[in-house]
């Protein structure tokens, strides 16, 4: 904390192809930072809570009617329908955290990130990339949830999805997890060091104190 | 190093009012990083070498005629005349280091930084600030080289000089040296994580390897 510290939080959108490891990076980032500084955005959904899930932590659970009302009212930064259930990012909790000086991390796919960018262009958009296609193939194969054919199709999709990079401010290659997390943390620090005030504001802050 | 690493170096201009501690930050930054990654820009001067100074390390020493020829030829990023001697930043050694993948740090006053910005707008401009005017007064008094009156005049000047902040990308308050150095290092890392390639370049790099 000091004379110049930018007290408002910033929204950091972490996005990238499946298997790049954005979820792992988020988890590790949150483990290494205080809840006073950084928090994950909580999604809203119309699906039922599962065992072990907590309202306001895992998701905000609402009815379909309520979800549709929120879409209409423009209260979501983005949303999508998946197999009949709605998922989205409510704007209000994000804005409240930012106002309280907490950075918000939103982990989301590229389509979602694009919608967030439309609705909140002040966000900082970070693209998480796998170190190589062969490493991505290895990771997806290691999960054991898809056939070799399905994986090859997905890799083809991933190559196309890389074209989203144009919309992002930063990219971080997730080869070594520790290095990737440290790089994301540097991006957070650097973004808080940006000149976001006018010369007049700066001078008056120093004068007040002098 | 990886598929995406931006191999070219970047020019980081560290600047700020006298007493903010930009010199100390530079020294500590260089001590904490490898010469393969980060190097200080070496100035050119027409003044004579002093005992203990080394050509190409402390300064490049040239005649006044040679210096004026370089100004004419546009070979300097900035220059100034001080008490009959010329001081400046030759462009060529900076560009060579950048091409070799080395980041170059240029420690310079605000007037010089502005000229560098005109001649090399791709530089990253970092403003180093004292934590407060009272701390700056303490530091300047501690040097014991100026009268109390001269210090008060200088503080007045400093307040005016803060108006240069508009031209800078980042600002770092030098309260705790370690924290300030770490912040500058984060800025270097973040700047190397910027998306500086097109989607086509990215896709072709991943395809080559796949």
Short mmCIF file of N, CA and C in Angstrom, two decimals, chain B residues 30-143:
data_model
loop_
_atom_site.label_atom_id
_atom_site.label_comp_id
_atom_site.label_asym_id
_atom_site.label_seq_id
_atom_site.Cartn_x
_atom_site.Cartn_y
_atom_site.Cartn_z
N UNK B 30 20.02 -5.39 -11.95
CA UNK B 30 21.10 -6.04 -12.71
C UNK B 30 21.77 -7.11 -11.87
N UNK B 31 21.88 -6.86 -10.55
CA UNK B 31 22.51 -7.85 -9.67
C UNK B 31 21.67 -9.12 -9.61
N UNK B 32 20.35 -8.97 -9.78
CA UNK B 32 19.44 -10.12 -9.64
C UNK B 32 19.17 -10.84 -10.96
N UNK B 33 19.69 -10.30 -12.08
CA UNK B 33 19.41 -10.93 -13.37
C UNK B 33 20.72 -11.22 -14.10
N UNK B 34 20.63 -12.11 -15.08
CA UNK B 34 21.81 -12.50 -15.84
C UNK B 34 22.10 -11.47 -16.94
N UNK B 35 23.38 -11.28 -17.25
CA UNK B 35 23.78 -10.38 -18.36
C UNK B 35 23.23 -10.88 -19.69
N UNK B 36 22.88 -12.18 -19.76
CA UNK B 36 22.28 -12.74 -20.97
C UNK B 36 20.85 -12.22 -21.15
N UNK B 37 20.25 -11.79 -20.06
CA UNK B 37 18.84 -11.36 -20.11
C UNK B 37 18.67 -9.84 -20.08
N UNK B 38 19.45 -9.18 -19.25
CA UNK B 38 19.27 -7.74 -19.02
C UNK B 38 20.62 -7.04 -18.94
N UNK B 39 20.75 -5.92 -19.66
CA UNK B 39 21.96 -5.13 -19.58
C UNK B 39 21.61 -3.64 -19.54
N UNK B 40 22.50 -2.88 -18.92
CA UNK B 40 22.32 -1.43 -18.84
C UNK B 40 22.78 -0.79 -20.15
N UNK B 41 22.09 0.23 -20.58
CA UNK B 41 22.54 1.00 -21.73
C UNK B 41 23.78 1.82 -21.33
N UNK B 42 24.77 1.88 -22.21
CA UNK B 42 25.99 2.64 -21.93
C UNK B 42 25.92 3.98 -22.67
N UNK B 43 26.16 5.05 -21.94
CA UNK B 43 26.08 6.39 -22.53
C UNK B 43 27.37 6.75 -23.27
N UNK B 44 27.27 7.73 -24.13
CA UNK B 44 28.43 8.28 -24.84
C UNK B 44 28.67 9.67 -24.29
N UNK B 45 29.94 10.05 -24.13
CA UNK B 45 30.23 11.38 -23.60
C UNK B 45 31.48 11.98 -24.24
N UNK B 46 31.53 13.31 -24.19
CA UNK B 46 32.73 14.00 -24.68
C UNK B 46 33.66 14.34 -23.52
N UNK B 47 33.24 14.06 -22.31
CA UNK B 47 34.14 14.39 -21.20
C UNK B 47 35.22 13.31 -21.09
N UNK B 48 36.32 13.65 -20.41
CA UNK B 48 37.45 12.72 -20.32
C UNK B 48 37.13 11.60 -19.33
N UNK B 49 37.68 10.42 -19.59
CA UNK B 49 37.50 9.32 -18.64
C UNK B 49 38.14 9.68 -17.30
N UNK B 50 37.46 9.27 -16.21
CA UNK B 50 38.05 9.47 -14.88
C UNK B 50 38.76 8.19 -14.47
N UNK B 51 39.56 8.30 -13.43
CA UNK B 51 40.28 7.12 -12.93
C UNK B 51 39.26 6.03 -12.57
N UNK B 52 39.51 4.82 -13.04
CA UNK B 52 38.64 3.70 -12.69
C UNK B 52 37.52 3.47 -13.69
N UNK B 53 37.31 4.41 -14.61
CA UNK B 53 36.26 4.24 -15.61
C UNK B 53 36.80 3.45 -16.81
N UNK B 54 35.92 2.69 -17.45
CA UNK B 54 36.32 1.83 -18.56
C UNK B 54 35.52 2.16 -19.81
N UNK B 55 36.19 2.32 -20.93
CA UNK B 55 35.56 2.56 -22.23
C UNK B 55 34.56 1.42 -22.52
N UNK B 56 33.33 1.79 -22.90
CA UNK B 56 32.32 0.79 -23.28
C UNK B 56 31.59 0.20 -22.09
N UNK B 57 32.06 0.52 -20.87
CA UNK B 57 31.37 0.03 -19.66
C UNK B 57 30.81 1.24 -18.91
N UNK B 58 31.70 2.15 -18.51
CA UNK B 58 31.26 3.38 -17.84
C UNK B 58 30.59 4.29 -18.88
N UNK B 59 31.30 4.53 -19.96
CA UNK B 59 30.84 5.38 -21.07
C UNK B 59 31.54 4.93 -22.35
N UNK B 60 31.03 5.39 -23.48
CA UNK B 60 31.82 5.44 -24.71
C UNK B 60 32.39 6.85 -24.77
N UNK B 61 33.71 6.98 -24.87
CA UNK B 61 34.34 8.31 -24.89
C UNK B 61 34.64 8.72 -26.33
N UNK B 62 34.11 9.86 -26.74
CA UNK B 62 34.38 10.35 -28.10
C UNK B 62 34.70 11.84 -28.05
N UNK B 63 35.27 12.33 -29.13
CA UNK B 63 35.57 13.76 -29.24
C UNK B 63 34.27 14.53 -29.48
N UNK B 64 34.35 15.84 -29.26
CA UNK B 64 33.18 16.68 -29.50
C UNK B 64 32.76 16.63 -30.97
N UNK B 65 33.77 16.59 -31.88
CA UNK B 65 33.48 16.54 -33.31
C UNK B 65 32.68 15.27 -33.64
N UNK B 66 33.17 14.15 -33.09
CA UNK B 66 32.51 12.86 -33.33
C UNK B 66 31.08 12.88 -32.77
N UNK B 67 30.92 13.46 -31.57
CA UNK B 67 29.60 13.52 -30.95
C UNK B 67 28.63 14.33 -31.82
N UNK B 68 29.12 15.49 -32.29
CA UNK B 68 28.27 16.35 -33.12
C UNK B 68 27.92 15.65 -34.44
N UNK B 69 28.88 14.88 -34.99
CA UNK B 69 28.63 14.13 -36.21
C UNK B 69 27.49 13.12 -35.97
N UNK B 70 27.52 12.48 -34.80
CA UNK B 70 26.49 11.47 -34.47
C UNK B 70 25.12 12.12 -34.28
N UNK B 71 25.10 13.28 -33.68
CA UNK B 71 23.82 14.00 -33.56
C UNK B 71 23.26 14.25 -34.95
N UNK B 72 24.10 14.79 -35.85
CA UNK B 72 23.71 15.09 -37.23
C UNK B 72 23.17 13.85 -37.93
N UNK B 73 23.86 12.72 -37.70
CA UNK B 73 23.53 11.47 -38.41
C UNK B 73 22.33 10.76 -37.79
N UNK B 74 21.78 11.31 -36.70
CA UNK B 74 20.62 10.69 -36.05
C UNK B 74 20.97 9.38 -35.35
N UNK B 75 22.21 9.30 -34.85
CA UNK B 75 22.67 8.04 -34.26
C UNK B 75 22.47 8.00 -32.74
N UNK B 76 21.82 9.03 -32.20
CA UNK B 76 21.63 9.06 -30.74
C UNK B 76 20.13 9.02 -30.40
N UNK B 77 19.78 8.23 -29.38
CA UNK B 77 18.39 8.17 -28.94
C UNK B 77 18.00 9.44 -28.20
N UNK B 78 18.99 10.05 -27.56
CA UNK B 78 18.81 11.33 -26.87
C UNK B 78 20.19 11.85 -26.56
N UNK B 79 20.29 13.15 -26.29
CA UNK B 79 21.56 13.72 -25.82
C UNK B 79 21.28 15.02 -25.10
N UNK B 80 22.26 15.45 -24.34
CA UNK B 80 22.15 16.73 -23.64
C UNK B 80 23.54 17.29 -23.45
N UNK B 81 23.63 18.62 -23.34
CA UNK B 81 24.90 19.26 -23.04
C UNK B 81 24.86 19.69 -21.59
N UNK B 82 25.86 19.32 -20.82
CA UNK B 82 25.92 19.68 -19.40
C UNK B 82 27.28 20.30 -19.12
N UNK B 83 27.30 21.58 -18.76
CA UNK B 83 28.55 22.30 -18.46
C UNK B 83 29.60 22.08 -19.55
N UNK B 84 29.18 22.21 -20.80
CA UNK B 84 30.15 22.14 -21.91
C UNK B 84 30.48 20.73 -22.40
N UNK B 85 30.05 19.71 -21.66
CA UNK B 85 30.25 18.34 -22.15
C UNK B 85 28.94 17.77 -22.67
N UNK B 86 29.06 16.90 -23.68
CA UNK B 86 27.88 16.24 -24.22
C UNK B 86 27.74 14.84 -23.62
N UNK B 87 26.51 14.46 -23.40
CA UNK B 87 26.19 13.11 -22.93
C UNK B 87 25.02 12.62 -23.78
N UNK B 88 25.03 11.35 -24.17
CA UNK B 88 23.93 10.85 -24.99
C UNK B 88 23.87 9.34 -25.00
N UNK B 89 22.80 8.82 -25.62
CA UNK B 89 22.61 7.36 -25.71
C UNK B 89 22.72 6.93 -27.17
N UNK B 90 23.83 6.26 -27.53
CA UNK B 90 23.95 5.80 -28.91
C UNK B 90 22.95 4.68 -29.20
N UNK B 91 22.33 4.78 -30.37
CA UNK B 91 21.25 3.87 -30.74
C UNK B 91 21.76 2.46 -31.06
N UNK B 92 22.88 2.40 -31.80
CA UNK B 92 23.33 1.13 -32.36
C UNK B 92 23.57 0.04 -31.31
N UNK B 93 24.31 0.32 -30.23
CA UNK B 93 24.55 -0.73 -29.22
C UNK B 93 23.25 -1.22 -28.59
N UNK B 94 22.28 -0.31 -28.43
CA UNK B 94 20.98 -0.71 -27.87
C UNK B 94 20.30 -1.68 -28.82
N UNK B 95 20.23 -1.31 -30.10
CA UNK B 95 19.55 -2.17 -31.08
C UNK B 95 20.22 -3.53 -31.19
N UNK B 96 21.56 -3.55 -31.10
CA UNK B 96 22.28 -4.83 -31.19
C UNK B 96 21.93 -5.74 -30.02
N UNK B 97 21.87 -5.16 -28.82
CA UNK B 97 21.50 -5.96 -27.64
C UNK B 97 20.08 -6.49 -27.79
N UNK B 98 19.15 -5.64 -28.21
CA UNK B 98 17.76 -6.07 -28.36
C UNK B 98 17.67 -7.21 -29.36
N UNK B 99 18.39 -7.09 -30.46
CA UNK B 99 18.36 -8.13 -31.50
C UNK B 99 18.93 -9.44 -30.96
N UNK B 100 19.87 -9.34 -30.02
CA UNK B 100 20.47 -10.54 -29.43
C UNK B 100 19.58 -11.12 -28.32
N UNK B 101 18.40 -10.53 -28.12
CA UNK B 101 17.46 -11.07 -27.14
C UNK B 101 17.71 -10.57 -25.73
N UNK B 102 18.51 -9.51 -25.62
CA UNK B 102 18.81 -8.96 -24.29
C UNK B 102 17.93 -7.72 -24.05
N UNK B 103 17.32 -7.65 -22.88
CA UNK B 103 16.59 -6.44 -22.50
C UNK B 103 17.58 -5.36 -22.13
N UNK B 104 17.29 -4.15 -22.53
CA UNK B 104 18.18 -3.04 -22.21
C UNK B 104 17.48 -2.09 -21.25
N UNK B 105 18.19 -1.74 -20.18
CA UNK B 105 17.66 -0.79 -19.20
C UNK B 105 18.35 0.54 -19.41
N UNK B 106 17.57 1.57 -19.56
CA UNK B 106 18.12 2.91 -19.73
C UNK B 106 17.64 3.75 -18.55
N UNK B 107 18.61 4.18 -17.73
CA UNK B 107 18.27 4.99 -16.56
C UNK B 107 18.53 6.45 -16.92
N UNK B 108 17.51 7.26 -16.84
CA UNK B 108 17.65 8.59 -17.41
C UNK B 108 16.64 9.56 -16.79
N UNK B 109 16.94 10.86 -16.86
CA UNK B 109 15.99 11.84 -16.32
C UNK B 109 14.79 11.99 -17.25
N UNK B 110 13.79 12.74 -16.83
CA UNK B 110 12.53 12.79 -17.58
C UNK B 110 12.68 13.47 -18.94
N UNK B 111 13.51 14.52 -19.00
CA UNK B 111 13.71 15.20 -20.29
C UNK B 111 14.32 14.22 -21.30
N UNK B 112 15.31 13.45 -20.84
CA UNK B 112 15.93 12.46 -21.73
C UNK B 112 14.95 11.37 -22.13
N UNK B 113 14.14 10.92 -21.17
CA UNK B 113 13.17 9.86 -21.46
C UNK B 113 12.20 10.29 -22.55
N UNK B 114 11.79 11.56 -22.50
CA UNK B 114 10.86 12.07 -23.52
C UNK B 114 11.47 12.00 -24.92
N UNK B 115 12.76 12.33 -25.01
CA UNK B 115 13.44 12.29 -26.31
C UNK B 115 13.55 10.84 -26.78
N UNK B 116 13.87 9.93 -25.85
CA UNK B 116 13.94 8.51 -26.21
C UNK B 116 12.59 8.05 -26.75
N UNK B 117 11.54 8.51 -26.11
CA UNK B 117 10.20 8.10 -26.54
C UNK B 117 9.92 8.56 -27.97
N UNK B 118 10.37 9.76 -28.31
CA UNK B 118 10.22 10.24 -29.70
C UNK B 118 10.98 9.36 -30.68
N UNK B 119 12.19 8.96 -30.28
CA UNK B 119 13.06 8.23 -31.21
C UNK B 119 12.88 6.72 -31.16
N UNK B 120 12.29 6.21 -30.07
CA UNK B 120 12.08 4.77 -29.95
C UNK B 120 10.78 4.52 -29.18
N UNK B 121 9.64 4.75 -29.84
CA UNK B 121 8.34 4.64 -29.14
C UNK B 121 8.02 3.23 -28.66
N UNK B 122 8.76 2.21 -29.16
CA UNK B 122 8.52 0.83 -28.71
C UNK B 122 9.07 0.56 -27.32
N UNK B 123 9.78 1.52 -26.76
CA UNK B 123 10.30 1.33 -25.42
C UNK B 123 9.18 1.26 -24.39
N UNK B 124 9.49 0.66 -23.26
CA UNK B 124 8.53 0.59 -22.15
C UNK B 124 9.00 1.59 -21.11
N UNK B 125 8.12 2.54 -20.78
CA UNK B 125 8.54 3.67 -19.94
C UNK B 125 8.01 3.53 -18.52
N UNK B 126 8.95 3.45 -17.59
CA UNK B 126 8.62 3.22 -16.18
C UNK B 126 9.05 4.43 -15.35
N UNK B 127 8.10 4.99 -14.63
CA UNK B 127 8.35 6.17 -13.79
C UNK B 127 8.61 5.70 -12.37
N UNK B 128 9.76 6.03 -11.84
CA UNK B 128 10.08 5.64 -10.45
C UNK B 128 9.76 6.83 -9.54
N UNK B 129 8.96 6.58 -8.52
CA UNK B 129 8.50 7.66 -7.65
C UNK B 129 8.93 7.45 -6.22
N UNK B 130 9.19 8.52 -5.50
CA UNK B 130 9.44 8.40 -4.05
C UNK B 130 8.11 8.10 -3.35
N UNK B 131 8.14 7.44 -2.20
CA UNK B 131 6.88 7.11 -1.51
C UNK B 131 6.11 8.35 -1.09
N UNK B 132 6.83 9.44 -0.82
CA UNK B 132 6.15 10.67 -0.39
C UNK B 132 7.13 11.83 -0.50
N UNK B 133 6.64 13.04 -0.45
CA UNK B 133 7.51 14.20 -0.50
C UNK B 133 8.35 14.29 0.78
N UNK B 134 7.76 13.88 1.91
CA UNK B 134 8.54 13.99 3.16
C UNK B 134 9.70 12.98 3.14
N UNK B 135 9.45 11.79 2.56
CA UNK B 135 10.53 10.80 2.46
C UNK B 135 11.61 11.31 1.49
N UNK B 136 11.18 11.94 0.39
CA UNK B 136 12.14 12.49 -0.58
C UNK B 136 13.00 13.57 0.10
N UNK B 137 12.35 14.43 0.90
CA UNK B 137 13.08 15.47 1.64
C UNK B 137 14.14 14.83 2.53
N UNK B 138 13.75 13.76 3.20
CA UNK B 138 14.66 13.04 4.11
C UNK B 138 15.86 12.48 3.33
N UNK B 139 15.57 11.88 2.17
CA UNK B 139 16.66 11.29 1.38
C UNK B 139 17.64 12.35 0.89
N UNK B 140 17.07 13.45 0.39
CA UNK B 140 17.94 14.51 -0.15
C UNK B 140 18.74 15.15 0.97
N UNK B 141 18.13 15.34 2.13
CA UNK B 141 18.84 15.89 3.28
C UNK B 141 19.96 14.95 3.71
N UNK B 142 19.66 13.63 3.68
CA UNK B 142 20.62 12.60 4.08
C UNK B 142 21.88 12.62 3.24
N UNK B 143 21.76 13.04 1.97
CA UNK B 143 22.94 13.10 1.11
C UNK B 143 23.93 14.16 1.58
#
